[in-house]
Amino acid sequence: MRKILAAGNWKMNNTPSQAVAMINELKGKVAGCKNDVLLCPTFVCLDAAVKAAEGSNIKIGAQNLHFEDKGAYTGEISAQMLREIGVEYVIIGHSERREYFAETDDTVNAKVIQALKYELIPVLCCGETLKQREDKVTFDFIRSQIKIAFRNISKEDATKIVVAYEPIWAIGTGKVATSEQANEVCKDIRECLAGIYDKETADNIRILYGGSVNKDCAAELFAMSDIDGGLVGGASLKPDDFSIICNA
Ligand code: PGA
């Protein structure tokens, strides 16, 4: 049985003090929530966020990591650094990183492997552009992203990964995919994973939907057969809205 995960991606928002205030506000609202709750603040907020979330059911994740252990990579953050401050998850391959920071399927794969090596749970993002959807290549494109992202990953490790299907045309646009549109891609991702591994493994991997998830559509999305929660941007910056999503 896959447990629903409501994950907030704060992107480049909130200072450390704002992050702590928001977590303190959210804690009470999600106490007793039966779904898993995850917040992903910026690197400089992580230490304060982990401390603020201590003793609550809120987990903390980073938005990125480097694929090497350490070395001359100015401005980068390693998996070991994240682990040492108590971070448990890491978003990998978000479309904004692929688009603005030249991340490729290969670097995404290297980052997933690195995260697993340090026992961080990867939240692996994939998703098509509007043009790809219109050209009817969505399924092929996502399958190619998934196949490369899971390259050289054992069956056992694969079940630790959370996949986030985020159609790029739905991110930050207010245009949510319909629950049927989102579910059919999530289902196809699961079939692709069953092809790489086997059905049992695929059935154990959580697949989230992301892209303009809000308090009004979350419950319907999360109730779909192959959607196991959401990766939420804008609405995760509003504790009232995000708590409704977490409890969906
Ligand atoms: P959004 O962002 O909810 O603001 O569309 C989702 C994401 O980019 O993870």
mmCIF file of C-alpha atoms and ligand atoms in Angstrom:
data_model
loop_
_atom_site.group_PDB
_atom_site.id
_atom_site.type_symbol
_atom_site.label_atom_id
_atom_site.label_comp_id
_atom_site.label_asym_id
_atom_site.label_seq_id
_atom_site.Cartn_x
_atom_site.Cartn_y
_atom_site.Cartn_z
ATOM 1 C CA MET A 1 0.000 0.000 0.000
ATOM 2 C CA ARG A 2 1.530 3.284 -1.111
ATOM 3 C CA LYS A 3 1.206 6.178 1.324
ATOM 4 C CA ILE A 4 0.188 9.571 -0.055
ATOM 5 C CA LEU A 5 2.965 12.182 0.046
ATOM 6 C CA ALA A 6 2.220 15.894 0.000
ATOM 7 C CA ALA A 7 5.478 17.642 -0.877
ATOM 8 C CA GLY A 8 5.982 21.407 -0.894
ATOM 9 C CA ASN A 9 8.609 22.846 -3.208
ATOM 10 C CA TRP A 10 9.273 26.364 -1.969
ATOM 11 C CA LYS A 11 11.664 27.131 -4.852
ATOM 12 C CA MET A 12 13.562 30.433 -4.267
ATOM 13 C CA ASN A 13 11.179 31.741 -1.622
ATOM 14 C CA ASN A 14 11.422 32.309 2.149
ATOM 15 C CA THR A 15 14.422 33.361 4.233
ATOM 16 C CA PRO A 16 15.435 31.170 7.196
ATOM 17 C CA SER A 17 13.319 33.172 9.649
ATOM 18 C CA GLN A 18 10.336 33.097 7.304
ATOM 19 C CA ALA A 19 10.815 29.357 6.832
ATOM 20 C CA VAL A 20 10.777 28.756 10.586
ATOM 21 C CA ALA A 21 7.655 30.899 11.031
ATOM 22 C CA MET A 22 5.888 29.024 8.245
ATOM 23 C CA ILE A 23 6.843 25.603 9.617
ATOM 24 C CA ASN A 24 5.674 26.600 13.090
ATOM 25 C CA GLU A 25 2.354 27.667 11.625
ATOM 26 C CA LEU A 26 2.014 24.504 9.556
ATOM 27 C CA LYS A 27 2.966 22.058 12.329
ATOM 28 C CA GLY A 28 -0.303 22.335 14.187
ATOM 29 C CA LYS A 29 -2.346 22.258 11.011
ATOM 30 C CA VAL A 30 -0.859 18.954 9.830
ATOM 31 C CA ALA A 31 -0.481 17.217 13.202
ATOM 32 C CA GLY A 32 -2.300 13.916 12.987
ATOM 33 C CA CYS A 33 -2.414 14.073 9.185
ATOM 34 C CA LYS A 34 -2.474 10.532 7.783
ATOM 35 C CA ASN A 35 -0.426 11.412 4.694
ATOM 36 C CA ASP A 36 3.330 12.024 4.620
ATOM 37 C CA VAL A 37 4.253 15.709 4.621
ATOM 38 C CA LEU A 38 7.453 17.093 3.106
ATOM 39 C CA LEU A 39 8.774 20.628 2.735
ATOM 40 C CA CYS A 40 11.689 21.561 0.484
ATOM 41 C CA PRO A 41 13.115 24.994 1.344
ATOM 42 C CA THR A 42 16.288 26.544 -0.118
ATOM 43 C CA PHE A 43 19.707 25.344 1.057
ATOM 44 C CA VAL A 44 20.246 28.219 3.506
ATOM 45 C CA CYS A 45 16.934 27.436 5.239
ATOM 46 C CA LEU A 46 17.480 23.696 5.623
ATOM 47 C CA ASP A 47 19.269 23.643 8.970
ATOM 48 C CA ALA A 48 16.712 25.945 10.597
ATOM 49 C CA ALA A 49 13.866 24.063 8.904
ATOM 50 C CA VAL A 50 15.019 20.665 10.195
ATOM 51 C CA LYS A 51 15.206 22.088 13.731
ATOM 52 C CA ALA A 52 11.818 23.793 13.449
ATOM 53 C CA ALA A 53 10.201 20.583 12.180
ATOM 54 C CA GLU A 54 11.714 18.393 14.906
ATOM 55 C CA GLY A 55 9.108 16.378 16.788
ATOM 56 C CA SER A 56 6.471 17.028 14.125
ATOM 57 C CA ASN A 57 5.392 14.900 11.170
ATOM 58 C CA ILE A 58 6.959 17.328 8.674
ATOM 59 C CA LYS A 59 9.991 15.978 6.809
ATOM 60 C CA ILE A 60 12.531 18.267 5.205
ATOM 61 C CA GLY A 61 14.064 17.938 1.764
ATOM 62 C CA ALA A 62 16.527 19.895 -0.379
ATOM 63 C CA GLN A 63 15.800 21.138 -3.896
ATOM 64 C CA ASN A 64 19.044 19.893 -5.444
ATOM 65 C CA LEU A 65 22.417 18.267 -4.696
ATOM 66 C CA HIS A 66 25.686 17.613 -6.515
ATOM 67 C CA PHE A 67 26.491 14.165 -7.886
ATOM 68 C CA GLU A 68 30.083 14.071 -6.582
ATOM 69 C CA ASP A 69 31.051 13.404 -2.961
ATOM 70 C CA LYS A 70 33.117 16.594 -2.610
ATOM 71 C CA GLY A 71 35.708 18.711 -4.377
ATOM 72 C CA ALA A 72 36.231 21.789 -6.519
ATOM 73 C CA TYR A 73 32.600 22.542 -7.421
ATOM 74 C CA THR A 74 32.116 26.143 -6.363
ATOM 75 C CA GLY A 75 28.614 26.872 -5.171
ATOM 76 C CA GLU A 76 27.493 23.265 -4.977
ATOM 77 C CA ILE A 77 26.124 21.203 -2.070
ATOM 78 C CA SER A 78 26.896 17.529 -1.412
ATOM 79 C CA ALA A 79 24.688 14.688 -0.234
ATOM 80 C CA GLN A 80 26.848 14.264 2.864
ATOM 81 C CA MET A 81 26.299 17.910 3.837
ATOM 82 C CA LEU A 82 22.543 17.448 3.537
ATOM 83 C CA ARG A 83 22.605 14.246 5.580
ATOM 84 C CA GLU A 84 24.661 15.792 8.360
ATOM 85 C CA ILE A 85 22.036 18.464 9.032
ATOM 86 C CA GLY A 86 19.164 15.964 9.022
ATOM 87 C CA VAL A 87 17.722 16.413 5.540
ATOM 88 C CA GLU A 88 15.846 13.271 4.413
ATOM 89 C CA TYR A 89 14.656 13.967 0.854
ATOM 90 C CA VAL A 90 15.998 15.748 -2.213
ATOM 91 C CA ILE A 91 14.209 16.972 -5.338
ATOM 92 C CA ILE A 92 16.149 15.964 -8.451
ATOM 93 C CA GLY A 93 15.739 17.108 -12.040
ATOM 94 C CA HIS A 94 12.980 19.670 -11.570
ATOM 95 C CA SER A 95 12.080 21.150 -14.964
ATOM 96 C CA GLU A 96 13.336 24.565 -13.832
ATOM 97 C CA ARG A 97 16.754 23.033 -13.177
ATOM 98 C CA ARG A 98 16.706 21.246 -16.492
ATOM 99 C CA GLU A 99 15.708 24.438 -18.297
ATOM 100 C CA TYR A 100 17.745 27.138 -16.521
ATOM 101 C CA PHE A 101 20.676 25.153 -15.131
ATOM 102 C CA ALA A 102 21.380 22.755 -17.971
ATOM 103 C CA GLU A 103 20.556 19.561 -16.094
ATOM 104 C CA THR A 104 20.294 16.569 -18.394
ATOM 105 C CA ASP A 105 18.879 13.075 -18.037
ATOM 106 C CA ASP A 106 22.446 11.885 -17.397
ATOM 107 C CA THR A 107 23.153 14.354 -14.571
ATOM 108 C CA VAL A 108 19.735 13.556 -13.148
ATOM 109 C CA ASN A 109 20.633 9.848 -13.127
ATOM 110 C CA ALA A 110 24.002 10.611 -11.468
ATOM 111 C CA LYS A 111 22.224 12.683 -8.800
ATOM 112 C CA VAL A 112 19.664 9.964 -8.086
ATOM 113 C CA ILE A 113 22.481 7.441 -7.606
ATOM 114 C CA GLN A 114 24.340 9.871 -5.351
ATOM 115 C CA ALA A 115 21.244 10.590 -3.237
ATOM 116 C CA LEU A 116 20.613 6.865 -2.735
ATOM 117 C CA LYS A 117 24.264 6.299 -1.797
ATOM 118 C CA TYR A 118 23.760 8.699 1.129
ATOM 119 C CA GLU A 119 20.271 7.406 1.961
ATOM 120 C CA LEU A 120 18.474 10.538 0.840
ATOM 121 C CA ILE A 121 15.093 9.872 -0.774
ATOM 122 C CA PRO A 122 15.091 11.265 -4.317
ATOM 123 C CA VAL A 123 11.991 13.056 -5.583
ATOM 124 C CA LEU A 124 12.723 12.547 -9.245
ATOM 125 C CA CYS A 125 10.935 14.959 -11.589
ATOM 126 C CA CYS A 126 9.869 14.347 -15.154
ATOM 127 C CA GLY A 127 7.385 16.025 -17.466
ATOM 128 C CA GLU A 128 6.645 17.148 -20.988
ATOM 129 C CA THR A 129 6.379 20.576 -22.585
ATOM 130 C CA LEU A 130 3.158 21.853 -24.123
ATOM 131 C CA LYS A 131 4.644 21.306 -27.588
ATOM 132 C CA GLN A 132 5.444 17.685 -26.789
ATOM 133 C CA ARG A 133 1.891 17.152 -25.547
ATOM 134 C CA GLU A 134 0.456 18.731 -28.687
ATOM 135 C CA ASP A 135 2.793 16.639 -30.835
ATOM 136 C CA LYS A 136 1.529 13.540 -28.982
ATOM 137 C CA VAL A 137 4.987 12.446 -27.855
ATOM 138 C CA THR A 138 4.282 12.790 -24.116
ATOM 139 C CA PHE A 139 4.418 9.065 -23.301
ATOM 140 C CA ASP A 140 7.567 8.395 -25.348
ATOM 141 C CA PHE A 141 9.320 11.425 -23.898
ATOM 142 C CA ILE A 142 8.495 10.626 -20.272
ATOM 143 C CA ARG A 143 9.469 6.981 -20.758
ATOM 144 C CA SER A 144 12.861 8.079 -22.077
ATOM 145 C CA GLN A 145 13.346 10.381 -19.057
ATOM 146 C CA ILE A 146 12.393 7.555 -16.683
ATOM 147 C CA LYS A 147 14.586 4.931 -18.360
ATOM 148 C CA ILE A 148 17.683 7.120 -18.105
ATOM 149 C CA ALA A 149 16.902 8.343 -14.585
ATOM 150 C CA PHE A 150 16.620 4.736 -13.308
ATOM 151 C CA ARG A 151 19.722 3.495 -15.142
ATOM 152 C CA ASN A 152 22.039 1.381 -12.934
ATOM 153 C CA ILE A 153 19.610 1.488 -10.021
ATOM 154 C CA SER A 154 18.794 -1.802 -8.323
ATOM 155 C CA LYS A 155 15.271 -3.016 -7.790
ATOM 156 C CA GLU A 156 15.615 -2.516 -4.062
ATOM 157 C CA ASP A 157 16.810 1.080 -4.469
ATOM 158 C CA ALA A 158 14.150 1.829 -7.081
ATOM 159 C CA THR A 159 11.381 1.427 -4.504
ATOM 160 C CA LYS A 160 12.972 4.165 -2.377
ATOM 161 C CA ILE A 161 12.579 6.701 -5.183
ATOM 162 C CA VAL A 162 9.569 9.006 -5.414
ATOM 163 C CA VAL A 163 8.729 10.006 -8.988
ATOM 164 C CA ALA A 164 7.044 13.357 -9.605
ATOM 165 C CA TYR A 165 5.226 13.738 -12.908
ATOM 166 C CA GLU A 166 5.073 17.458 -13.612
ATOM 167 C CA PRO A 167 3.849 18.559 -17.031
ATOM 168 C CA ILE A 168 5.795 21.757 -17.682
ATOM 169 C CA TRP A 169 2.731 23.506 -19.105
ATOM 170 C CA ALA A 170 0.990 23.068 -15.745
ATOM 171 C CA ILE A 171 3.787 24.395 -13.511
ATOM 172 C CA GLY A 172 3.070 27.820 -12.070
ATOM 173 C CA THR A 173 0.484 28.486 -14.774
ATOM 174 C CA GLY A 174 -2.713 27.768 -12.847
ATOM 175 C CA LYS A 175 -3.499 25.182 -15.560
ATOM 176 C CA VAL A 176 -3.863 21.919 -13.641
ATOM 177 C CA ALA A 177 -3.873 18.739 -15.700
ATOM 178 C CA THR A 178 -7.232 16.999 -15.363
ATOM 179 C CA SER A 179 -7.101 14.087 -12.958
ATOM 180 C CA GLU A 180 -7.551 11.720 -15.931
ATOM 181 C CA GLN A 181 -4.683 13.355 -17.861
ATOM 182 C CA ALA A 182 -2.412 13.199 -14.811
ATOM 183 C CA ASN A 183 -3.401 9.643 -13.936
ATOM 184 C CA GLU A 184 -2.880 8.229 -17.425
ATOM 185 C CA VAL A 185 0.717 9.471 -17.473
ATOM 186 C CA CYS A 186 1.392 8.288 -13.911
ATOM 187 C CA LYS A 187 -0.032 4.914 -14.881
ATOM 188 C CA ASP A 188 2.200 4.775 -17.940
ATOM 189 C CA ILE A 189 5.236 5.647 -15.792
ATOM 190 C CA ARG A 190 4.302 2.723 -13.529
ATOM 191 C CA GLU A 191 4.033 0.422 -16.542
ATOM 192 C CA CYS A 192 7.414 1.635 -17.756
ATOM 193 C CA LEU A 193 8.888 0.873 -14.303
ATOM 194 C CA ALA A 194 7.263 -2.568 -14.364
ATOM 195 C CA GLY A 195 9.040 -3.129 -17.673
ATOM 196 C CA ILE A 196 12.406 -2.105 -16.221
ATOM 197 C CA TYR A 197 11.916 -4.061 -12.968
ATOM 198 C CA ASP A 198 8.687 -5.984 -12.376
ATOM 199 C CA LYS A 199 5.077 -5.250 -11.430
ATOM 200 C CA GLU A 200 5.613 -5.661 -7.705
ATOM 201 C CA THR A 201 8.489 -3.184 -7.699
ATOM 202 C CA ALA A 202 6.529 -0.698 -9.816
ATOM 203 C CA ASP A 203 3.531 -1.024 -7.505
ATOM 204 C CA ASN A 204 5.731 -0.006 -4.590
ATOM 205 C CA ILE A 205 7.077 3.190 -6.159
ATOM 206 C CA ARG A 206 5.249 6.383 -5.277
ATOM 207 C CA ILE A 207 4.351 8.615 -8.203
ATOM 208 C CA LEU A 208 3.247 12.189 -7.485
ATOM 209 C CA TYR A 209 1.569 14.698 -9.730
ATOM 210 C CA GLY A 210 2.794 18.304 -9.770
ATOM 211 C CA GLY A 211 1.689 21.422 -11.615
ATOM 212 C CA SER A 212 -0.651 24.018 -10.119
ATOM 213 C CA VAL A 213 -1.932 21.624 -7.438
ATOM 214 C CA ASN A 214 -4.220 23.629 -5.148
ATOM 215 C CA LYS A 215 -6.510 23.063 -2.196
ATOM 216 C CA ASP A 216 -9.520 22.521 -4.449
ATOM 217 C CA CYS A 217 -8.114 19.866 -6.797
ATOM 218 C CA ALA A 218 -5.778 17.909 -4.495
ATOM 219 C CA ALA A 219 -8.312 15.435 -3.103
ATOM 220 C CA GLU A 220 -9.546 14.424 -6.552
ATOM 221 C CA LEU A 221 -6.001 14.012 -7.899
ATOM 222 C CA PHE A 222 -4.789 12.013 -4.889
ATOM 223 C CA ALA A 223 -7.782 9.670 -5.173
ATOM 224 C CA MET A 224 -6.725 8.517 -8.663
ATOM 225 C CA SER A 225 -5.431 4.957 -9.024
ATOM 226 C CA ASP A 226 -1.819 5.830 -9.875
ATOM 227 C CA ILE A 227 -1.333 9.223 -8.225
ATOM 228 C CA ASP A 228 0.264 8.948 -4.794
ATOM 229 C CA GLY A 229 0.340 12.588 -3.793
ATOM 230 C CA GLY A 230 1.541 15.921 -5.101
ATOM 231 C CA LEU A 231 4.589 18.107 -5.567
ATOM 232 C CA VAL A 232 3.239 21.546 -4.808
ATOM 233 C CA GLY A 233 4.878 24.879 -5.595
ATOM 234 C CA GLY A 234 2.832 28.049 -5.154
ATOM 235 C CA ALA A 235 0.191 26.603 -2.830
ATOM 236 C CA SER A 236 2.853 25.237 -0.452
ATOM 237 C CA LEU A 237 3.766 28.832 0.433
ATOM 238 C CA LYS A 238 0.335 29.326 2.022
ATOM 239 C CA PRO A 239 0.097 27.242 5.228
ATOM 240 C CA ASP A 240 -3.722 27.186 5.210
ATOM 241 C CA ASP A 241 -3.893 25.962 1.628
ATOM 242 C CA PHE A 242 -1.000 23.528 1.987
ATOM 243 C CA SER A 243 -2.488 21.998 5.135
ATOM 244 C CA ILE A 244 -5.701 21.286 3.213
ATOM 245 C CA ILE A 245 -3.613 19.617 0.503
ATOM 246 C CA CYS A 246 -1.700 17.604 3.128
ATOM 247 C CA ASN A 247 -4.943 16.371 4.609
ATOM 248 C CA ALA A 248 -6.489 15.581 1.205
HETATM 249 P P1 PGA B 1 3.287 24.910 -8.916
HETATM 250 O O1 PGA B 1 4.767 24.276 -8.954
HETATM 251 O O2 PGA B 1 2.496 24.108 -7.927
HETATM 252 O O3 PGA B 1 3.479 26.327 -8.478
HETATM 253 O O4 PGA B 1 2.729 24.803 -10.278
HETATM 254 C C1 PGA B 1 4.955 22.891 -8.908
HETATM 255 C C2 PGA B 1 6.421 22.571 -9.009
HETATM 256 O O5 PGA B 1 7.127 23.210 -9.797
HETATM 257 O O6 PGA B 1 6.921 21.654 -8.318
#
